[in-house]
Short mmCIF file of C-alpha atoms in Angstrom, two decimals:
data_model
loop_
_atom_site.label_atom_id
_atom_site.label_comp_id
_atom_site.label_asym_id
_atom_site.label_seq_id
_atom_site.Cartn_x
_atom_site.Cartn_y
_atom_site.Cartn_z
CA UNK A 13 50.56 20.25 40.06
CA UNK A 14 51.99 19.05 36.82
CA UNK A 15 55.45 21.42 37.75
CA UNK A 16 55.66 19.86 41.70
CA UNK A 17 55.68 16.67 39.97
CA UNK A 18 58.50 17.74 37.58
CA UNK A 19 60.22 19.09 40.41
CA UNK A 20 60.44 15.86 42.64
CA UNK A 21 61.20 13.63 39.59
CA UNK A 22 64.11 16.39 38.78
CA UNK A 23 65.29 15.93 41.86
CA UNK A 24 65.45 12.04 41.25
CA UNK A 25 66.22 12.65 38.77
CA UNK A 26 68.95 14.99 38.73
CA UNK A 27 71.02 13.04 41.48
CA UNK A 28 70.28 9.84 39.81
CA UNK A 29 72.65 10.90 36.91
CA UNK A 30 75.32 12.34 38.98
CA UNK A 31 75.51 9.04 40.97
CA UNK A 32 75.20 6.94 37.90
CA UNK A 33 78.23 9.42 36.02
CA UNK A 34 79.96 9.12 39.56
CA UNK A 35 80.05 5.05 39.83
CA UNK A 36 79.19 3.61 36.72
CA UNK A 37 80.20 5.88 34.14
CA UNK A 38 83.48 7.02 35.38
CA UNK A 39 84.53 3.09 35.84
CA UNK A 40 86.81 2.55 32.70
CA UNK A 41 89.06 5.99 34.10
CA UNK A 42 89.08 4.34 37.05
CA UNK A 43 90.51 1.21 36.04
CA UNK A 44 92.63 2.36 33.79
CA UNK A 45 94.08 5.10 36.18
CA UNK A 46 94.93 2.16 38.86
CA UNK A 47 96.64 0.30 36.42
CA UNK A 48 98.71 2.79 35.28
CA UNK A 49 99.56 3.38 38.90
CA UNK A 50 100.99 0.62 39.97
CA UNK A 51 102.52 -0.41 36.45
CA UNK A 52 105.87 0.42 37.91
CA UNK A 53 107.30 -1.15 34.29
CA UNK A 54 105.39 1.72 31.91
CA UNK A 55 107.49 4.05 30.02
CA UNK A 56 104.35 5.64 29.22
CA UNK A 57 102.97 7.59 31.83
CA UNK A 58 99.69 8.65 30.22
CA UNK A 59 99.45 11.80 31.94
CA UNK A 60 96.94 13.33 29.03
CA UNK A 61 93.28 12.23 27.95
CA UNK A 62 94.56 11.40 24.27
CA UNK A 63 96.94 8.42 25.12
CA UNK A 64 94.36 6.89 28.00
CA UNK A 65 91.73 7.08 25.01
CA UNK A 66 94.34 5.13 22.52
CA UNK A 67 95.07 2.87 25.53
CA UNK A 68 91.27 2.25 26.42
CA UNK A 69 90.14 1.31 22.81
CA UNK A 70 93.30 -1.03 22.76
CA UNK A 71 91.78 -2.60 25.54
CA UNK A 72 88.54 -2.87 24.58
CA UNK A 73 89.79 -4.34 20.79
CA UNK A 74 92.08 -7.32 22.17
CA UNK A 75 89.78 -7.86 25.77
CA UNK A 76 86.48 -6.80 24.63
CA UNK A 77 84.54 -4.49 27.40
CA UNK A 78 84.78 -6.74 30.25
CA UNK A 79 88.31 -5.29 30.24
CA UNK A 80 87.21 -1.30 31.45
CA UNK A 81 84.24 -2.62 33.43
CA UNK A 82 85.63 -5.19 36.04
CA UNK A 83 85.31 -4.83 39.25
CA UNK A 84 82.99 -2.49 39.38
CA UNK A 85 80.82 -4.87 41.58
CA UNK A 86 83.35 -4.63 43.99
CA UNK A 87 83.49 -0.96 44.32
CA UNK A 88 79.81 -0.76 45.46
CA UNK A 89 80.67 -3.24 48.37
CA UNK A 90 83.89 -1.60 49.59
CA UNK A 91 81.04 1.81 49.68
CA UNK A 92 78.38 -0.26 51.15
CA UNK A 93 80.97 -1.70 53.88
CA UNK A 94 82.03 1.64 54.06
CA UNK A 95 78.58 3.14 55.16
CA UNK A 96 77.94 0.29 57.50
CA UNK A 97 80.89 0.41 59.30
CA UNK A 98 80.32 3.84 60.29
CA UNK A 99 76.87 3.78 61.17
CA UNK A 100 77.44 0.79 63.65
CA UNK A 101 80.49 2.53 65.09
CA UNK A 102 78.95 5.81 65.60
CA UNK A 103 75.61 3.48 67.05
CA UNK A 104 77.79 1.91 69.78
CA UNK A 105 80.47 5.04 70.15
CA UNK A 106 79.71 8.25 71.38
CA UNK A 107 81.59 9.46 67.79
CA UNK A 108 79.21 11.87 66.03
CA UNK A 109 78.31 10.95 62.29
CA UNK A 110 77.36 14.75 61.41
CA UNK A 111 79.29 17.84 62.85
CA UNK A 112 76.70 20.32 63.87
CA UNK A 113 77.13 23.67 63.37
CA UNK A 114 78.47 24.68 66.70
CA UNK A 115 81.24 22.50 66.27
CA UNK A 116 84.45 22.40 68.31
CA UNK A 117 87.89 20.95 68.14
CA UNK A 118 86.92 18.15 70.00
CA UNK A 119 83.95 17.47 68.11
CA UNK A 120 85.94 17.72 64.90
CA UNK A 121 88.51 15.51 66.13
CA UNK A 122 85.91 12.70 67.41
CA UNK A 123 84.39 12.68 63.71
CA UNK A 124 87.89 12.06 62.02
CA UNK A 125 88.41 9.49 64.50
CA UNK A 126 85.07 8.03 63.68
CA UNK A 127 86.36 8.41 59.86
CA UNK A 128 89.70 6.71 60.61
CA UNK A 129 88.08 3.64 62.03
CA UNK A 130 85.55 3.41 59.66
CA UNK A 131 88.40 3.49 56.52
CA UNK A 132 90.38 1.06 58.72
CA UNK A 133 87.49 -1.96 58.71
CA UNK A 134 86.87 -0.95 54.52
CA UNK A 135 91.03 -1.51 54.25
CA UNK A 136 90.65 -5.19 53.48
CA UNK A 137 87.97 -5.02 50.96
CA UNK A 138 89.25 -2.12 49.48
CA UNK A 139 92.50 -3.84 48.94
CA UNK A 140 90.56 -7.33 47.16
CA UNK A 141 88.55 -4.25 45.07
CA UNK A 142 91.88 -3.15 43.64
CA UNK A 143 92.97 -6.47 42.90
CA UNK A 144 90.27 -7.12 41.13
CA UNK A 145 90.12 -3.60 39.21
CA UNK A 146 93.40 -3.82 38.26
CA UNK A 147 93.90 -8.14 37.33
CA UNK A 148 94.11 -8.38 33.93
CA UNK A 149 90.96 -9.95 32.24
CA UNK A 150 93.08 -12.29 30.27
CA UNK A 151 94.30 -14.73 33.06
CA UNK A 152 91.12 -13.73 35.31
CA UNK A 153 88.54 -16.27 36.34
CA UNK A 154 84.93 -15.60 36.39
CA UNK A 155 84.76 -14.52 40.01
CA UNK A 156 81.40 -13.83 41.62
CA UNK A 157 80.38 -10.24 42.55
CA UNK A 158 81.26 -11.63 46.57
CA UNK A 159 84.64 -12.31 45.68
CA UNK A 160 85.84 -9.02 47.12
CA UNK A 161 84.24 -9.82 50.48
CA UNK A 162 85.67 -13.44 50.93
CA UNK A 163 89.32 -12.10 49.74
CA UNK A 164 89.09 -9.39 52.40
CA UNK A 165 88.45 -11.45 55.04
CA UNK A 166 90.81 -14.08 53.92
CA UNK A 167 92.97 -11.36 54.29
CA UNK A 168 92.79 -10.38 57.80
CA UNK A 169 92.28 -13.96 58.90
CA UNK A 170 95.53 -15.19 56.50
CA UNK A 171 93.88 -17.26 54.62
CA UNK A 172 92.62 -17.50 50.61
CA UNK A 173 94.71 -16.94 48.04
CA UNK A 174 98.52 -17.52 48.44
CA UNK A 175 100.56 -14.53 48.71
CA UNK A 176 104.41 -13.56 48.42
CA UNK A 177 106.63 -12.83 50.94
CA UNK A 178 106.61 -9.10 49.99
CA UNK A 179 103.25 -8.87 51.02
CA UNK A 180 102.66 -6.17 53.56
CA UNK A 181 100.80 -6.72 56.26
CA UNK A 182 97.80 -5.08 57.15
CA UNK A 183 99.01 -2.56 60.21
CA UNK A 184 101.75 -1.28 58.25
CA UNK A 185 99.10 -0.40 55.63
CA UNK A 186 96.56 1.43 58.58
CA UNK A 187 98.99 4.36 57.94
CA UNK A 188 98.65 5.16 54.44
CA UNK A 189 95.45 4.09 53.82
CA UNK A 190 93.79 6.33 56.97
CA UNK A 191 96.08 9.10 55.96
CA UNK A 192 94.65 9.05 52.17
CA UNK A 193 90.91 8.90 53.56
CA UNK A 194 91.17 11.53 56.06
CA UNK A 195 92.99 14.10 53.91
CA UNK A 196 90.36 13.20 51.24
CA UNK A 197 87.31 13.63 53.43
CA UNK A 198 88.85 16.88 54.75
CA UNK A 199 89.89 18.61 51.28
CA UNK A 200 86.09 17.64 50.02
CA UNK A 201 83.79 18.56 53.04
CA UNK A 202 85.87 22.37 52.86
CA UNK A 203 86.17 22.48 49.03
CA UNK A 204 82.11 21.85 49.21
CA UNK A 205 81.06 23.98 51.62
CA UNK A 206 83.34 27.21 50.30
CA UNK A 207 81.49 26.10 46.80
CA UNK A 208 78.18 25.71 48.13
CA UNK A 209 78.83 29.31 49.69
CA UNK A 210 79.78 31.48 46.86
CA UNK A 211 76.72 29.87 44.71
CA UNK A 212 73.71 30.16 47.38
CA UNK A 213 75.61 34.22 47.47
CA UNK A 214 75.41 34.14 43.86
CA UNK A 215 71.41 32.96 43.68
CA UNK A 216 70.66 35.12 46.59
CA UNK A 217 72.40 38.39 44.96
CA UNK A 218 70.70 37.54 41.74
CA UNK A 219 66.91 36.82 43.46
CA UNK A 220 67.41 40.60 44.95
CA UNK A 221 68.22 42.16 41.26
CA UNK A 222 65.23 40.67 39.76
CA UNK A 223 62.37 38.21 39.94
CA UNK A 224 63.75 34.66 38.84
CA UNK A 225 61.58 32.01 36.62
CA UNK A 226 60.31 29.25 38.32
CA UNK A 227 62.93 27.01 35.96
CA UNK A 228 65.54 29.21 37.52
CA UNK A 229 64.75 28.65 41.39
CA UNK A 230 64.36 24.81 40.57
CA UNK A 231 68.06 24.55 38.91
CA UNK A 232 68.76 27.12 42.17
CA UNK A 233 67.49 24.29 44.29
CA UNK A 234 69.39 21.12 42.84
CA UNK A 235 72.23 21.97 40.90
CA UNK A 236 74.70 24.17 43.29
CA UNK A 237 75.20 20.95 45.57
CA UNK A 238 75.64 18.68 42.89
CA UNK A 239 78.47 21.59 41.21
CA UNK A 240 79.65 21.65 44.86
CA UNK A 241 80.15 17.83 45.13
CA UNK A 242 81.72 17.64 41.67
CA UNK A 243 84.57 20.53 42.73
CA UNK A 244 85.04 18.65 46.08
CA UNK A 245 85.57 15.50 44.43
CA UNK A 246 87.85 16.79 41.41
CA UNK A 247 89.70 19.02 44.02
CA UNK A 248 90.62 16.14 46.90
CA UNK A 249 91.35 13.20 44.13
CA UNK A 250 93.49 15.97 41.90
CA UNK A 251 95.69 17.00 44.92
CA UNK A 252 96.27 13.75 47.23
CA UNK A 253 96.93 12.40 43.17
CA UNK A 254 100.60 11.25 44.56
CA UNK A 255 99.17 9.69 47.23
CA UNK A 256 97.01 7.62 46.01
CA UNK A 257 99.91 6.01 43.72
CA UNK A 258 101.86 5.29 46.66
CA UNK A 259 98.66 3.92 49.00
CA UNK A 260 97.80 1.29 45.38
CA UNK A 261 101.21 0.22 45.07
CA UNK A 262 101.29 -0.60 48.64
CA UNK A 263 98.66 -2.43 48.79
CA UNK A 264 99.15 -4.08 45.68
CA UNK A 265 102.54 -5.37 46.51
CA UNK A 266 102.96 -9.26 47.05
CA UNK A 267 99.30 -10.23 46.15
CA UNK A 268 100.58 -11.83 42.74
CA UNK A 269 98.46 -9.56 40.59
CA UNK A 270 99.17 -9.56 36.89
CA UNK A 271 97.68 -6.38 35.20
CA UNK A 272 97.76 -5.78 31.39
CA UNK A 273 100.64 -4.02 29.97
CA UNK A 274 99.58 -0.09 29.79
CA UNK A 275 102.24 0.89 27.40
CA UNK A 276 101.67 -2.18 24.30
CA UNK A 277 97.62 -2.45 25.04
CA UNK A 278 98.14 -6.21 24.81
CA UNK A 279 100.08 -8.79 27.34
CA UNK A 280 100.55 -8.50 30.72
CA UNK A 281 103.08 -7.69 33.44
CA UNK A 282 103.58 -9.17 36.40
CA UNK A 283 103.81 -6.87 39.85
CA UNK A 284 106.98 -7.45 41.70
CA UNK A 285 108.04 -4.55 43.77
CA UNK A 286 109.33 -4.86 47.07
CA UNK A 287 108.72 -1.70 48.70
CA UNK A 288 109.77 -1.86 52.57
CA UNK A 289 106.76 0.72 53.22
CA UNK A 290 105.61 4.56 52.67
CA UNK A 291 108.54 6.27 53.01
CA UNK A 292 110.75 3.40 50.97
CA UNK A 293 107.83 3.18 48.00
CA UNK A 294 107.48 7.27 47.55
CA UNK A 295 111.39 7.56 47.56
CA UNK A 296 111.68 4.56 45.29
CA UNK A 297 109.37 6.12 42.69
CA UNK A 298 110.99 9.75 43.15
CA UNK A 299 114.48 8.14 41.72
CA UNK A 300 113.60 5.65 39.41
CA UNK A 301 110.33 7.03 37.71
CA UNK A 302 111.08 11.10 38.20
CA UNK A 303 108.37 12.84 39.93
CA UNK A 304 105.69 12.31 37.14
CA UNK A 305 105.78 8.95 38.02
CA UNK A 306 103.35 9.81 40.74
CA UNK A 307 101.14 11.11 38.20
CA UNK A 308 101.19 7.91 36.03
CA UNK A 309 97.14 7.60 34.75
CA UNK A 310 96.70 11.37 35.34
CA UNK A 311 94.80 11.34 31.83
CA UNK A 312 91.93 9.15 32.99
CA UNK A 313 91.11 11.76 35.47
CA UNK A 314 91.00 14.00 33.37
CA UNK A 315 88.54 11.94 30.97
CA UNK A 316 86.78 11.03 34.29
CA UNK A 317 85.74 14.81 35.35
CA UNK A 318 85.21 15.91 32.07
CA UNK A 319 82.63 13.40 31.53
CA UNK A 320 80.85 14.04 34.79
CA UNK A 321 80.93 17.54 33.72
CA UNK A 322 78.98 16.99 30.49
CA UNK A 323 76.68 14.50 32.40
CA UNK A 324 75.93 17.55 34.67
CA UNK A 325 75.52 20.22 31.57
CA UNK A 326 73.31 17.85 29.89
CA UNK A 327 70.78 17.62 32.81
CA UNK A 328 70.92 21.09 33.04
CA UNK A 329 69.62 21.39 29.66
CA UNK A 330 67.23 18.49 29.77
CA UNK A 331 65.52 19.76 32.86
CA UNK A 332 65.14 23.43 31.89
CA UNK A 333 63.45 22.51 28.51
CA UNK A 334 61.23 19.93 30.37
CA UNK A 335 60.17 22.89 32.96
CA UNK A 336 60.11 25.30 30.35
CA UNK A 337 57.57 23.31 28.33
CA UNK A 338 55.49 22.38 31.37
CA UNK A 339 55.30 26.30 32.62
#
Protein backbone atom coordinates (compact mmCIF):
# COMPACT_ATOMS: atom_id res chain seq x y z
CA UNK A 1 0.00 0.00 0.00
CA UNK A 2 2.60 2.29 1.41
CA UNK A 3 4.66 1.84 -2.33
CA UNK A 4 1.11 2.60 -4.56
CA UNK A 5 1.02 5.62 -2.54
CA UNK A 6 4.68 6.52 -3.33
CA UNK A 7 4.00 5.75 -6.76
CA UNK A 8 1.02 8.23 -7.40
CA UNK A 9 2.69 11.02 -5.34
CA UNK A 10 5.95 10.27 -7.70
CA UNK A 11 4.03 10.72 -10.37
CA UNK A 12 2.85 14.21 -8.97
CA UNK A 13 5.36 14.50 -8.10
CA UNK A 14 7.78 13.88 -10.70
CA UNK A 15 5.87 16.11 -13.36
CA UNK A 16 5.35 18.74 -10.83
CA UNK A 17 9.16 19.51 -10.97
CA UNK A 18 9.56 19.27 -14.62
CA UNK A 19 6.72 21.84 -15.07
CA UNK A 20 7.93 23.99 -12.28
CA UNK A 21 11.94 23.71 -13.95
CA UNK A 22 10.01 24.23 -17.35
CA UNK A 23 8.05 27.69 -16.41
CA UNK A 24 9.33 29.01 -13.39
CA UNK A 25 12.76 28.02 -13.12
CA UNK A 26 13.96 28.48 -16.57
CA UNK A 27 12.40 32.27 -16.47
CA UNK A 28 15.64 34.39 -15.92
CA UNK A 29 17.22 32.36 -19.42
CA UNK A 30 14.29 33.28 -20.85
CA UNK A 31 14.38 36.82 -20.30
CA UNK A 32 17.62 37.28 -20.71
CA UNK A 33 17.75 35.27 -24.06
CA UNK A 34 14.86 37.74 -25.53
CA UNK A 35 16.72 40.59 -24.65
CA UNK A 36 19.70 39.70 -26.11
CA UNK A 37 17.66 39.01 -29.20
CA UNK A 38 16.35 41.89 -30.10
CA UNK A 39 19.30 44.13 -28.64
CA UNK A 40 20.22 44.84 -32.20
CA UNK A 41 22.95 47.51 -30.45
CA UNK A 42 25.06 44.52 -28.39
CA UNK A 43 28.54 43.91 -29.36
CA UNK A 44 28.28 41.12 -27.08
CA UNK A 45 26.50 38.33 -28.32
CA UNK A 46 26.55 36.07 -25.27
CA UNK A 47 26.53 32.99 -27.12
CA UNK A 48 28.15 30.93 -23.92
CA UNK A 49 26.66 30.21 -20.30
CA UNK A 50 29.69 32.17 -18.62
CA UNK A 51 28.91 35.76 -19.99
CA UNK A 52 24.81 35.28 -19.55
CA UNK A 53 25.83 34.31 -15.82
CA UNK A 54 28.13 37.69 -15.52
CA UNK A 55 25.24 39.47 -17.31
CA UNK A 56 22.42 37.94 -14.99
CA UNK A 57 24.16 38.79 -11.60
CA UNK A 58 24.72 42.36 -13.14
CA UNK A 59 21.20 42.47 -13.38
CA UNK A 60 20.19 41.24 -10.39
CA UNK A 61 23.01 43.76 -8.41
CA UNK A 62 21.79 47.20 -10.07
CA UNK A 63 17.72 45.90 -10.58
CA UNK A 64 17.40 43.54 -7.81
CA UNK A 65 15.39 40.14 -8.88
CA UNK A 66 12.38 41.69 -10.21
CA UNK A 67 14.78 42.22 -13.14
CA UNK A 68 15.08 38.08 -14.29
CA UNK A 69 11.55 37.39 -13.06
CA UNK A 70 9.14 39.81 -14.98
CA UNK A 71 6.75 38.80 -16.90
CA UNK A 72 6.53 35.64 -16.01
CA UNK A 73 2.76 36.20 -15.19
CA UNK A 74 2.31 36.85 -18.60
CA UNK A 75 3.74 33.75 -19.98
CA UNK A 76 1.16 31.55 -18.14
CA UNK A 77 -1.69 33.59 -19.91
CA UNK A 78 -0.29 33.60 -23.45
CA UNK A 79 -0.26 29.26 -22.47
CA UNK A 80 -3.60 29.44 -20.92
CA UNK A 81 -4.99 31.50 -24.09
CA UNK A 82 -3.13 29.16 -25.93
CA UNK A 83 -5.00 25.97 -24.62
CA UNK A 84 -8.33 27.67 -24.83
CA UNK A 85 -8.17 28.75 -28.12
CA UNK A 86 -7.67 25.38 -29.34
CA UNK A 87 -10.07 23.56 -27.43
CA UNK A 88 -12.97 25.96 -28.55
CA UNK A 89 -11.77 25.76 -32.15
CA UNK A 90 -11.47 22.13 -32.33
CA UNK A 91 -15.23 22.18 -30.22
CA UNK A 92 -16.89 24.15 -33.05
CA UNK A 93 -14.47 22.77 -36.10
CA UNK A 94 -14.35 19.45 -37.28
CA UNK A 95 -10.19 19.98 -36.67
CA UNK A 96 -8.99 17.03 -34.56
CA UNK A 97 -7.04 18.00 -31.26
CA UNK A 98 -5.18 14.45 -31.12
CA UNK A 99 -3.94 12.53 -34.32
CA UNK A 100 -4.90 8.97 -33.84
CA UNK A 101 -2.83 6.42 -34.81
CA UNK A 102 -4.22 5.66 -38.19
CA UNK A 103 -3.49 8.98 -39.25
CA UNK A 104 -3.48 10.32 -42.81
CA UNK A 105 -2.28 13.30 -44.72
CA UNK A 106 -5.39 14.88 -44.41
CA UNK A 107 -5.74 14.30 -40.89
CA UNK A 108 -2.24 15.62 -40.33
CA UNK A 109 -2.87 18.57 -42.30
CA UNK A 110 -6.35 19.44 -40.45
CA UNK A 111 -4.34 19.33 -37.00
CA UNK A 112 -1.61 21.89 -38.22
CA UNK A 113 -4.35 23.91 -39.43
CA UNK A 114 -6.03 23.62 -36.11
CA UNK A 115 -2.36 24.59 -34.69
CA UNK A 116 -2.02 27.57 -37.06
CA UNK A 117 -5.23 29.13 -35.91
CA UNK A 118 -4.81 28.47 -32.54
CA UNK A 119 -1.01 30.35 -32.57
CA UNK A 120 -2.76 33.03 -34.68
CA UNK A 121 -5.50 34.16 -31.74
CA UNK A 122 -2.23 33.69 -28.91
CA UNK A 123 -0.21 36.31 -31.54
CA UNK A 124 -1.45 39.37 -29.70
CA UNK A 125 -0.81 38.32 -26.24
CA UNK A 126 2.21 36.74 -27.05
CA UNK A 127 3.47 39.91 -28.51
CA UNK A 128 2.30 42.21 -24.98
CA UNK A 129 4.24 38.95 -23.10
CA UNK A 130 7.44 39.91 -24.88
CA UNK A 131 7.06 43.41 -24.22
CA UNK A 132 6.78 42.91 -20.97
CA UNK A 133 9.69 40.17 -20.65
CA UNK A 134 11.92 42.15 -22.32
CA UNK A 135 10.97 46.24 -20.82
CA UNK A 136 13.52 47.12 -18.73
CA UNK A 137 12.53 47.16 -14.95
CA UNK A 138 14.03 50.55 -14.51
CA UNK A 139 11.46 52.75 -16.46
CA UNK A 140 8.64 49.93 -15.93
CA UNK A 141 5.48 50.63 -14.02
CA UNK A 142 3.95 48.25 -11.68
CA UNK A 143 1.63 46.63 -14.19
CA UNK A 144 -0.93 44.10 -13.03
CA UNK A 145 -0.55 40.38 -13.93
CA UNK A 146 -3.74 41.32 -16.73
CA UNK A 147 -1.71 43.73 -18.37
CA UNK A 148 -0.74 41.29 -21.10
CA UNK A 149 -4.40 40.61 -21.88
CA UNK A 150 -5.63 44.32 -22.14
CA UNK A 151 -2.34 45.21 -24.36
CA UNK A 152 -3.26 42.34 -26.69
CA UNK A 153 -6.45 43.32 -27.32
CA UNK A 154 -5.61 46.93 -27.52
CA UNK A 155 -3.63 45.63 -30.08
CA UNK A 156 -5.91 44.12 -32.48
CA UNK A 157 -8.56 46.71 -31.78
CA UNK A 158 -5.69 49.79 -32.20
CA UNK A 159 -6.02 51.04 -29.22
CA UNK A 160 -3.74 51.29 -25.69
CA UNK A 161 -0.53 52.30 -25.70
CA UNK A 162 0.80 54.63 -28.50
CA UNK A 163 2.91 53.06 -30.98
CA UNK A 164 5.47 54.21 -33.82
CA UNK A 165 4.99 54.27 -37.23
CA UNK A 166 7.34 51.25 -37.69
CA UNK A 167 5.01 49.20 -36.02
CA UNK A 168 4.00 46.19 -38.01
CA UNK A 169 0.81 45.27 -38.26
CA UNK A 170 -0.61 42.22 -37.17
CA UNK A 171 -1.20 40.17 -40.73
CA UNK A 172 2.19 40.79 -41.79
CA UNK A 173 3.23 39.16 -38.48
CA UNK A 174 0.57 35.83 -39.09
CA UNK A 175 3.54 34.67 -41.27
CA UNK A 176 6.35 34.41 -39.02
CA UNK A 177 4.76 33.83 -36.04
CA UNK A 178 2.56 30.56 -37.52
CA UNK A 179 5.67 29.52 -39.31
CA UNK A 180 7.79 29.49 -35.85
CA UNK A 181 4.83 27.51 -34.04
CA UNK A 182 4.25 24.99 -36.59
CA UNK A 183 7.88 24.07 -37.25
CA UNK A 184 8.19 23.98 -33.41
CA UNK A 185 5.23 21.72 -32.76
CA UNK A 186 6.43 19.51 -35.66
CA UNK A 187 10.31 19.14 -34.67
CA UNK A 188 8.95 18.28 -30.88
CA UNK A 189 5.95 15.84 -31.45
CA UNK A 190 8.79 13.67 -33.92
CA UNK A 191 11.86 14.38 -31.72
CA UNK A 192 9.44 12.85 -28.76
CA UNK A 193 8.05 10.11 -30.18
CA UNK A 194 11.59 8.73 -31.89
CA UNK A 195 12.81 9.35 -28.01
CA UNK A 196 10.01 7.79 -26.40
CA UNK A 197 10.75 4.80 -28.90
CA UNK A 198 14.29 3.91 -28.40
CA UNK A 199 13.68 4.11 -24.38
CA UNK A 200 10.32 1.91 -24.03
CA UNK A 201 12.98 -0.61 -26.62
CA UNK A 202 15.55 -0.03 -24.14
CA UNK A 203 13.19 -1.00 -20.84
CA UNK A 204 11.59 -3.70 -22.80
CA UNK A 205 15.11 -5.32 -23.94
CA UNK A 206 16.31 -4.91 -20.42
CA UNK A 207 12.82 -6.48 -18.62
CA UNK A 208 13.62 -9.70 -21.03
CA UNK A 209 17.48 -9.99 -19.70
CA UNK A 210 16.47 -9.97 -16.18
CA UNK A 211 13.83 -9.33 -13.54
CA UNK A 212 13.77 -5.45 -12.79
CA UNK A 213 13.20 -3.90 -9.05
CA UNK A 214 10.08 -2.48 -8.43
CA UNK A 215 12.16 1.13 -8.13
CA UNK A 216 13.25 0.31 -11.63
CA UNK A 217 9.71 -0.27 -13.38
CA UNK A 218 8.44 2.94 -11.47
CA UNK A 219 11.40 5.28 -12.96
CA UNK A 220 10.44 2.90 -16.29
CA UNK A 221 6.97 4.31 -15.92
CA UNK A 222 7.61 8.20 -15.42
CA UNK A 223 10.84 9.23 -16.44
CA UNK A 224 11.24 8.18 -20.38
CA UNK A 225 8.35 10.78 -21.25
CA UNK A 226 9.58 13.39 -19.19
CA UNK A 227 13.52 12.61 -20.97
CA UNK A 228 11.40 12.53 -24.17
CA UNK A 229 9.76 15.98 -23.58
CA UNK A 230 13.05 17.51 -22.43
CA UNK A 231 14.93 16.30 -25.97
CA UNK A 232 11.83 17.56 -27.91
CA UNK A 233 11.94 20.79 -26.31
CA UNK A 234 15.90 21.34 -26.38
CA UNK A 235 15.84 19.93 -30.01
CA UNK A 236 12.86 22.35 -31.67
CA UNK A 237 14.01 25.68 -29.57
CA UNK A 238 17.95 24.77 -30.47
CA UNK A 239 17.24 24.48 -34.26
CA UNK A 240 14.35 27.15 -35.21
CA UNK A 241 17.13 29.31 -32.69
CA UNK A 242 17.40 31.89 -35.85
CA UNK A 243 14.00 32.04 -36.09
CA UNK A 244 12.94 32.92 -33.17
CA UNK A 245 15.38 36.14 -33.30
CA UNK A 246 13.82 37.22 -36.36
CA UNK A 247 9.88 36.39 -35.18
CA UNK A 248 11.01 38.81 -31.49
CA UNK A 249 12.47 41.47 -33.41
CA UNK A 250 9.47 41.61 -35.51
CA UNK A 251 7.24 41.82 -33.20
CA UNK A 252 9.10 43.99 -31.08
CA UNK A 253 9.58 46.64 -33.66
CA UNK A 254 7.67 50.07 -33.17
CA UNK A 255 6.10 49.21 -29.70
CA UNK A 256 8.59 51.79 -27.97
CA UNK A 257 10.16 49.16 -25.75
CA UNK A 258 13.28 50.15 -23.88
CA UNK A 259 15.21 46.99 -22.66
CA UNK A 260 18.36 47.17 -20.45
CA UNK A 261 21.63 47.35 -22.11
CA UNK A 262 22.97 43.51 -22.38
CA UNK A 263 26.51 44.41 -23.02
CA UNK A 264 27.20 47.26 -19.75
CA UNK A 265 24.52 45.34 -17.26
CA UNK A 266 23.30 48.83 -16.39
CA UNK A 267 21.22 51.57 -18.64
CA UNK A 268 19.05 50.99 -21.22
CA UNK A 269 18.61 51.10 -25.00
CA UNK A 270 15.99 52.11 -26.82
CA UNK A 271 14.54 49.68 -29.86
CA UNK A 272 14.46 51.44 -33.13
CA UNK A 273 14.71 49.16 -36.05
CA UNK A 274 12.74 49.51 -38.99
CA UNK A 275 12.61 46.24 -40.51
CA UNK A 276 10.16 46.24 -43.69
CA UNK A 277 9.32 42.44 -42.71
CA UNK A 278 10.85 38.70 -42.67
CA UNK A 279 12.79 38.65 -45.46
CA UNK A 280 14.15 42.54 -44.90
CA UNK A 281 14.84 41.77 -40.86
CA UNK A 282 16.80 38.20 -41.51
CA UNK A 283 18.86 39.90 -44.37
CA UNK A 284 19.38 42.98 -42.26
CA UNK A 285 20.88 40.94 -39.41
CA UNK A 286 22.94 38.59 -41.91
CA UNK A 287 25.02 41.95 -43.01
CA UNK A 288 25.22 44.01 -40.18
CA UNK A 289 25.49 41.49 -37.16
CA UNK A 290 27.28 38.32 -39.19
CA UNK A 291 25.41 35.20 -38.88
CA UNK A 292 25.94 34.79 -35.03
CA UNK A 293 23.85 37.53 -34.69
CA UNK A 294 20.99 35.13 -34.95
CA UNK A 295 22.37 33.36 -32.13
CA UNK A 296 22.61 36.47 -29.84
CA UNK A 297 21.43 34.93 -26.05
CA UNK A 298 22.44 31.40 -27.21
CA UNK A 299 24.11 31.07 -23.61
CA UNK A 300 20.86 31.30 -21.67
CA UNK A 301 19.75 28.25 -23.43
CA UNK A 302 22.25 26.65 -22.66
CA UNK A 303 21.92 27.58 -18.78
CA UNK A 304 18.17 26.90 -19.39
CA UNK A 305 18.52 23.00 -20.42
CA UNK A 306 21.20 22.35 -18.26
CA UNK A 307 19.23 23.29 -15.35
CA UNK A 308 16.18 21.31 -16.37
CA UNK A 309 18.57 18.55 -16.75
CA UNK A 310 19.79 18.59 -13.14
CA UNK A 311 16.12 19.23 -12.01
CA UNK A 312 15.39 15.89 -13.81
CA UNK A 313 18.69 13.94 -12.31
CA UNK A 314 17.81 15.13 -8.97
CA UNK A 315 14.26 13.57 -8.97
CA UNK A 316 15.69 10.65 -10.23
CA UNK A 317 17.72 10.32 -7.23
CA UNK A 318 15.17 11.57 -4.75
CA UNK A 319 12.58 9.12 -5.89
CA UNK A 320 14.73 5.97 -6.06
CA UNK A 321 16.02 6.47 -2.43
CA UNK A 322 12.39 7.25 -1.29
CA UNK A 323 11.24 3.76 -3.06
CA UNK A 324 14.22 2.12 -2.04
CA UNK A 325 13.60 2.89 1.64
CA UNK A 326 9.88 2.13 1.43
CA UNK A 327 10.58 -1.51 -0.36
Amino acid sequence: MKTEQLNRFAGFGIGLASLFTENVLAHPCIVLRRQCQVNYHARHYHLTPFTVINIMYSFNKTQGPRALWKGMGSTFIVQGVTLGAEGIISEFTPLPREISHKWNPKQIGEHLLLKSLTYMVAMPFYSASLIETVQSEIIRDNTGILECVKEGIGRVIGLGVPHSKRLLPLLSLIFPTVLHGVLHYIISSIIQKFVLLILKRKTYSSHLAESTSPVQSMLDAYFPELIANFAASLCSDVILYPLETVLHRLHIQGTRTIIDNTDLGYEVLPINTQYEGMRDCINTIRQEEGVLGFYKGFGAVIIQYTLHAAVLQITKIIYSTLLQNSA
